[in-house]
Amino acid sequence: MWLGVCVLCMQALQAPPLAVVVRSEGGINPSEEKVTFFQDGRVVVESWSLAQRDKRQSSGRLDAQQLVKLDELLAKAQKANWPPTLNQTRGPQVAFAVTLTWWWQGKENSVLGYTFGEPPLPDEFTELSQELFQLAQKAVSQPAR
């Protein structure tokens, strides 16, 4: 009995997240922000910058309305049918990028876009990634329920 429960617990702990979005910026003060949305509504935001020197982490939980919004955003990403790499760049501009990874019907999808690449990022990709970051910020800033 306990072995069966432990196996189920381990499977739940190893379940992939629903989505991960990472924004990195180079320059004088390089930084990275990573948001992970989990199937149970948890959200983890990790950030790092040269000025901070420490990795910061905050977490929260999406409410029912926010979970619906997340599902809508991931459905948009799936429907967009983007290629794995949206554009190209060279040199220092490579350090300015957004990567969106999401799981849809058991399949992992990932898209990389360079902020200063050519051609410019599609507006739909830019808006969707910004909405995901905003959704995460709302979840981590609301009081615990």
Coordinates of N, CA and C in Angstrom, one line a residue:
M1 N 0.8 -1.2 0.0 CA 0.0 0.0 0.0 C 0.9 1.3 0.0
W2 N 1.8 1.3 0.9 CA 2.6 2.5 1.0 C 3.5 2.7 -0.2
L3 N 4.0 1.6 -0.8 CA 4.8 1.6 -1.9 C 4.0 2.3 -3.1
G4 N 2.7 1.9 -3.3 CA 1.9 2.4 -4.3 C 1.7 3.9 -4.1
V5 N 1.5 4.4 -2.9 CA 1.3 5.8 -2.6 C 2.6 6.5 -2.9
C6 N 3.7 6.0 -2.5 CA 5.0 6.6 -2.7 C 5.3 6.8 -4.2
V7 N 5.0 5.7 -5.0 CA 5.2 5.8 -6.5 C 4.3 6.9 -7.1
L8 N 3.1 7.0 -6.6 CA 2.2 8.1 -7.1 C 2.8 9.5 -6.7
C9 N 3.3 9.6 -5.5 CA 3.9 10.9 -5.1 C 5.1 11.2 -5.9
M10 N 5.9 10.3 -6.2 CA 7.1 10.5 -7.0 C 6.7 10.9 -8.5
Q11 N 5.7 10.3 -9.0 CA 5.2 10.6 -10.4 C 4.7 12.1 -10.4
A12 N 4.0 12.4 -9.3 CA 3.4 13.8 -9.3 C 4.5 14.8 -9.2
L13 N 5.6 14.5 -8.4 CA 6.7 15.4 -8.2 C 7.5 15.6 -9.5
Q14 N 7.5 14.6 -10.4 CA 8.2 14.6 -11.6 C 7.4 15.1 -12.8
A15 N 6.1 15.3 -12.6 CA 5.3 15.8 -13.7 C 5.8 17.1 -14.3
P16 N 5.8 17.2 -15.6 CA 6.4 18.5 -16.2 C 5.5 19.6 -15.8
P17 N 6.0 20.8 -15.9 CA 5.2 22.0 -15.7 C 4.3 22.2 -16.9
L18 N 3.4 23.1 -16.8 CA 2.5 23.5 -17.9 C 3.3 24.4 -18.9
A19 N 4.1 25.3 -18.3 CA 4.8 26.2 -19.2 C 6.0 26.8 -18.5
V20 N 7.0 27.2 -19.2 CA 8.2 27.9 -18.7 C 8.5 29.0 -19.7
V21 N 8.7 30.2 -19.2 CA 9.1 31.3 -20.1 C 10.3 31.9 -19.4
V22 N 11.3 32.1 -20.3 CA 12.6 32.7 -19.8 C 12.9 33.9 -20.6
R23 N 13.2 35.0 -19.9 CA 13.7 36.2 -20.6 C 15.1 36.6 -20.1
S24 N 16.0 36.7 -21.1 CA 17.4 37.0 -20.7 C 17.8 38.3 -21.4
E25 N 18.6 39.1 -20.8 CA 19.1 40.4 -21.3 C 20.6 40.5 -21.0
G26 N 21.3 40.8 -22.0 CA 22.8 41.0 -21.9 C 23.1 42.5 -21.6
G27 N 24.2 42.9 -22.0 CA 24.6 44.3 -21.8 C 25.4 44.5 -20.5
I28 N 25.4 45.7 -20.0 CA 26.2 46.0 -18.8 C 25.8 45.3 -17.6
N29 N 24.5 45.1 -17.4 CA 23.9 44.4 -16.3 C 23.1 43.2 -16.8
P30 N 23.8 42.1 -17.2 CA 23.0 40.9 -17.7 C 22.1 40.4 -16.6
S31 N 20.9 39.9 -17.1 CA 19.9 39.3 -16.2 C 19.1 38.2 -16.8
E32 N 18.4 37.5 -16.0 CA 17.5 36.5 -16.5 C 16.3 36.4 -15.6
E33 N 15.2 36.2 -16.1 CA 14.0 35.9 -15.4 C 13.3 34.7 -15.9
K34 N 13.0 33.8 -15.0 CA 12.4 32.5 -15.4 C 11.1 32.3 -14.7
V35 N 10.0 32.1 -15.4 CA 8.7 31.8 -14.8 C 8.3 30.4 -15.1
T36 N 7.9 29.6 -14.1 CA 7.4 28.3 -14.3 C 6.0 28.2 -13.7
F37 N 5.1 27.7 -14.6 CA 3.7 27.5 -14.2 C 3.5 26.0 -14.1
F38 N 3.0 25.5 -12.9 CA 2.8 24.1 -12.7 C 1.4 23.7 -12.8
Q39 N 1.1 22.4 -13.0 CA -0.2 21.9 -13.2 C -1.1 22.1 -12.0
D40 N -0.6 22.2 -10.8 CA -1.5 22.4 -9.7 C -1.7 23.9 -9.4
G41 N -1.3 24.8 -10.3 CA -1.6 26.2 -10.1 C -0.4 27.0 -9.5
R42 N 0.6 26.3 -9.0 CA 1.8 27.0 -8.5 C 2.5 27.7 -9.6
V43 N 3.1 28.8 -9.1 CA 3.9 29.6 -10.0 C 5.2 30.0 -9.3
V44 N 6.4 29.8 -9.9 CA 7.6 30.1 -9.4 C 8.3 31.1 -10.3
V45 N 8.8 32.2 -9.7 CA 9.5 33.2 -10.5 C 10.9 33.2 -9.9
E46 N 11.9 33.0 -10.8 CA 13.3 33.0 -10.4 C 14.0 34.1 -11.3
S47 N 14.8 35.0 -10.6 CA 15.5 36.0 -11.3 C 16.9 36.2 -10.8
W48 N 17.7 36.7 -11.7 CA 19.1 36.9 -11.4 C 19.6 38.0 -12.3
S49 N 20.5 38.8 -11.7 CA 21.1 39.9 -12.5 C 22.5 40.1 -11.9
L50 N 23.4 40.6 -12.7 CA 24.8 40.8 -12.2 C 24.8 41.8 -11.0
A51 N 23.9 42.8 -11.1 CA 23.8 43.7 -9.9 C 23.4 43.0 -8.7
Q52 N 22.4 42.1 -8.8 CA 21.9 41.4 -7.6 C 22.9 40.4 -7.1
R53 N 23.6 39.7 -7.9 CA 24.5 38.7 -7.6 C 23.9 37.4 -7.0
D54 N 22.7 37.5 -6.4 CA 22.0 36.4 -5.9 C 20.8 36.0 -6.7
K55 N 20.5 34.8 -6.8 CA 19.3 34.3 -7.4 C 18.2 34.6 -6.5
R56 N 17.1 35.2 -7.0 CA 15.9 35.5 -6.2 C 14.8 34.6 -6.6
Q57 N 14.0 34.1 -5.7 CA 12.9 33.3 -6.0 C 11.7 33.7 -5.3
S58 N 10.5 33.8 -5.9 CA 9.3 34.0 -5.3 C 8.3 33.0 -5.9
S59 N 7.2 32.7 -5.1 CA 6.2 31.8 -5.6 C 4.8 32.2 -5.2
G60 N 3.9 31.7 -5.9 CA 2.5 32.0 -5.6 C 1.6 30.9 -6.2
R61 N 0.3 31.2 -6.3 CA -0.6 30.3 -6.8 C -1.6 31.0 -7.6
L62 N -1.9 30.5 -8.8 CA -3.0 31.0 -9.7 C -4.3 30.7 -9.1
D63 N -5.2 31.7 -9.1 CA -6.6 31.4 -8.7 C -7.3 30.8 -10.0
A64 N -8.6 30.5 -9.8 CA -9.3 29.8 -10.9 C -9.4 30.6 -12.1
Q65 N -9.6 31.9 -12.0 CA -9.7 32.8 -13.1 C -8.3 32.9 -13.9
Q66 N -7.3 32.9 -13.1 CA -5.9 33.0 -13.7 C -5.6 31.7 -14.4
L67 N -6.0 30.6 -13.8 CA -5.8 29.3 -14.5 C -6.5 29.2 -15.9
V68 N -7.7 29.8 -15.9 CA -8.4 29.9 -17.2 C -7.6 30.7 -18.2
K69 N -7.1 31.9 -17.7 CA -6.3 32.8 -18.5 C -5.0 32.0 -19.0
L70 N -4.4 31.3 -18.2 CA -3.2 30.5 -18.6 C -3.5 29.5 -19.7
D71 N -4.6 28.8 -19.5 CA -5.1 27.9 -20.5 C -5.3 28.6 -21.8
E72 N -5.9 29.7 -21.8 CA -6.2 30.5 -23.0 C -4.9 30.9 -23.7
L73 N -3.9 31.4 -22.9 CA -2.6 31.8 -23.5 C -1.9 30.6 -24.1
L74 N -1.9 29.4 -23.4 CA -1.2 28.3 -24.0 C -1.9 27.8 -25.2
A75 N -3.2 27.9 -25.3 CA -4.0 27.5 -26.5 C -3.6 28.4 -27.6
K76 N -3.4 29.7 -27.3 CA -2.9 30.7 -28.4 C -1.5 30.3 -28.9
A77 N -0.7 29.9 -28.0 CA 0.7 29.5 -28.4 C 0.6 28.3 -29.2
Q78 N -0.2 27.3 -28.9 CA -0.3 26.1 -29.7 C -0.9 26.4 -31.0
K79 N -1.9 27.2 -31.1 CA -2.5 27.6 -32.4 C -1.6 28.4 -33.3
A80 N -0.7 29.1 -32.7 CA 0.2 30.0 -33.5 C 1.1 29.1 -34.4
N81 N 1.4 27.9 -33.9 CA 2.3 27.0 -34.7 C 3.6 27.7 -35.2
W82 N 4.3 28.3 -34.2 CA 5.6 28.9 -34.5 C 6.6 27.9 -34.7
P83 N 7.6 28.3 -35.5 CA 8.8 27.4 -35.7 C 9.6 27.5 -34.4
P84 N 10.6 26.5 -34.2 CA 11.4 26.5 -33.0 C 12.2 27.8 -32.8
T85 N 12.6 28.4 -33.8 CA 13.4 29.7 -33.7 C 12.7 30.7 -34.6
L86 N 12.3 31.8 -34.0 CA 11.5 32.8 -34.7 C 12.3 33.7 -35.6
N87 N 13.6 34.0 -35.2 CA 14.4 34.9 -36.0 C 15.9 34.6 -35.7
Q88 N 16.8 35.4 -36.3 CA 18.2 35.2 -36.1 C 18.9 36.4 -35.7
T89 N 20.0 36.3 -35.1 CA 20.8 37.5 -34.7 C 22.3 37.0 -34.5
R90 N 23.2 37.9 -34.3 CA 24.6 37.6 -34.1 C 25.2 38.5 -33.0
G91 N 26.3 38.1 -32.6 CA 27.1 38.9 -31.6 C 26.4 39.1 -30.3
P92 N 26.6 40.2 -29.7 CA 26.0 40.5 -28.4 C 24.5 40.4 -28.3
Q93 N 23.8 40.6 -29.4 CA 22.4 40.6 -29.4 C 21.8 39.2 -29.1
V94 N 22.6 38.2 -29.2 CA 22.2 36.8 -28.8 C 21.8 36.8 -27.4
A95 N 22.4 37.6 -26.5 CA 22.1 37.6 -25.1 C 20.7 38.2 -24.7
F96 N 20.0 38.8 -25.7 CA 18.7 39.3 -25.5 C 17.7 38.4 -26.1
A97 N 17.0 37.5 -25.3 CA 16.1 36.5 -25.9 C 15.0 36.2 -25.0
V98 N 14.0 35.6 -25.6 CA 12.8 35.0 -24.8 C 12.6 33.6 -25.3
T99 N 12.5 32.7 -24.4 CA 12.2 31.3 -24.7 C 10.9 30.9 -24.1
L100 N 10.0 30.4 -24.8 CA 8.7 29.9 -24.3 C 8.7 28.4 -24.5
T101 N 8.5 27.6 -23.5 CA 8.3 26.2 -23.5 C 7.0 25.8 -22.9
W102 N 6.1 25.0 -23.6 CA 4.9 24.6 -23.0 C 4.6 23.2 -23.4
W103 N 3.7 22.6 -22.6 CA 3.3 21.2 -22.8 C 1.9 21.2 -23.2
W104 N 1.6 20.6 -24.4 CA 0.2 20.6 -24.9 C -0.1 19.1 -25.3
Q105 N -1.1 18.5 -24.6 CA -1.5 17.2 -24.9 C -0.3 16.2 -24.8
G106 N 0.5 16.4 -23.8 CA 1.6 15.5 -23.5 C 2.9 15.8 -24.4
K107 N 2.8 16.8 -25.3 CA 3.9 17.1 -26.2 C 4.6 18.4 -25.8
E108 N 5.9 18.3 -25.7 CA 6.7 19.6 -25.4 C 6.9 20.4 -26.6
N109 N 6.6 21.7 -26.5 CA 6.8 22.7 -27.6 C 7.7 23.8 -27.1
S110 N 8.6 24.2 -27.9 CA 9.5 25.3 -27.4 C 9.8 26.3 -28.6
V111 N 9.8 27.6 -28.3 CA 10.1 28.6 -29.2 C 11.1 29.6 -28.7
L112 N 12.1 29.9 -29.5 CA 13.1 30.9 -29.1 C 13.0 32.1 -30.0
G113 N 13.0 33.3 -29.4 CA 13.0 34.5 -30.2 C 14.0 35.5 -29.6
Y114 N 14.7 36.1 -30.5 CA 15.7 37.1 -30.1 C 15.1 38.5 -30.2
T115 N 15.2 39.3 -29.1 CA 14.6 40.6 -29.0 C 15.1 41.5 -30.1
F116 N 16.3 41.5 -30.5 CA 16.9 42.4 -31.5 C 17.2 41.6 -32.8
G117 N 16.5 40.5 -33.0 CA 16.8 39.7 -34.2 C 16.1 40.2 -35.4
E118 N 16.4 39.5 -36.5 CA 15.7 39.8 -37.8 C 15.1 38.5 -38.3
P119 N 13.9 38.5 -38.8 CA 13.0 39.7 -38.7 C 12.6 40.0 -37.3
P120 N 11.9 41.1 -37.0 CA 11.4 41.4 -35.7 C 10.5 40.3 -35.2
L121 N 10.5 40.1 -33.9 CA 9.6 39.1 -33.3 C 8.1 39.4 -33.7
P122 N 7.3 38.4 -33.9 CA 5.9 38.6 -34.1 C 5.3 39.2 -32.9
D123 N 4.4 40.2 -33.2 CA 3.7 40.9 -32.1 C 3.0 39.9 -31.2
E124 N 2.4 38.9 -31.8 CA 1.6 37.9 -31.0 C 2.5 37.2 -30.0
F125 N 3.8 36.8 -30.4 CA 4.7 36.2 -29.5 C 5.1 37.1 -28.3
T126 N 5.4 38.4 -28.7 CA 5.8 39.4 -27.7 C 4.7 39.6 -26.7
E127 N 3.5 39.8 -27.2 CA 2.3 40.0 -26.3 C 2.1 38.8 -25.4
L128 N 2.1 37.6 -26.0 CA 1.8 36.4 -25.2 C 2.9 36.2 -24.1
S129 N 4.1 36.4 -24.4 CA 5.1 36.2 -23.4 C 5.0 37.3 -22.3
Q130 N 4.7 38.5 -22.7 CA 4.5 39.6 -21.7 C 3.3 39.3 -20.8
E131 N 2.2 38.7 -21.4 CA 1.0 38.4 -20.6 C 1.3 37.3 -19.6
L132 N 2.2 36.3 -20.0 CA 2.6 35.2 -19.1 C 3.4 35.8 -17.9
F133 N 4.3 36.7 -18.2 CA 5.1 37.3 -17.1 C 4.2 38.1 -16.2
Q134 N 3.2 38.9 -16.7 CA 2.3 39.6 -15.9 C 1.4 38.7 -15.1
L135 N 0.9 37.6 -15.6 CA 0.1 36.6 -14.9 C 0.9 36.1 -13.7
A136 N 2.2 35.8 -13.9 CA 3.0 35.3 -12.9 C 3.2 36.3 -11.8
Q137 N 3.5 37.6 -12.2 CA 3.7 38.6 -11.2 C 2.4 38.8 -10.3
K138 N 1.2 38.7 -10.9 CA 0.0 38.9 -10.1 C -0.1 37.7 -9.1
A139 N 0.2 36.5 -9.6 CA 0.1 35.3 -8.7 C 1.1 35.4 -7.5
V140 N 2.3 35.9 -7.7 CA 3.2 35.9 -6.6 C 3.0 37.1 -5.7
S141 N 2.3 38.1 -6.2 CA 2.1 39.3 -5.4 C 0.8 39.3 -4.6
Q142 N -0.1 38.4 -4.9 CA -1.4 38.3 -4.1 C -1.1 37.6 -2.8
P143 N -1.9 38.0 -1.8 CA -1.7 37.3 -0.5 C -2.1 35.8 -0.6
A144 N -1.4 35.1 0.3 CA -1.7 33.6 0.3 C -3.1 33.4 0.7
R145 N -3.7 32.4 0.1 CA -5.1 32.0 0.4 C -5.2 30.8 1.2

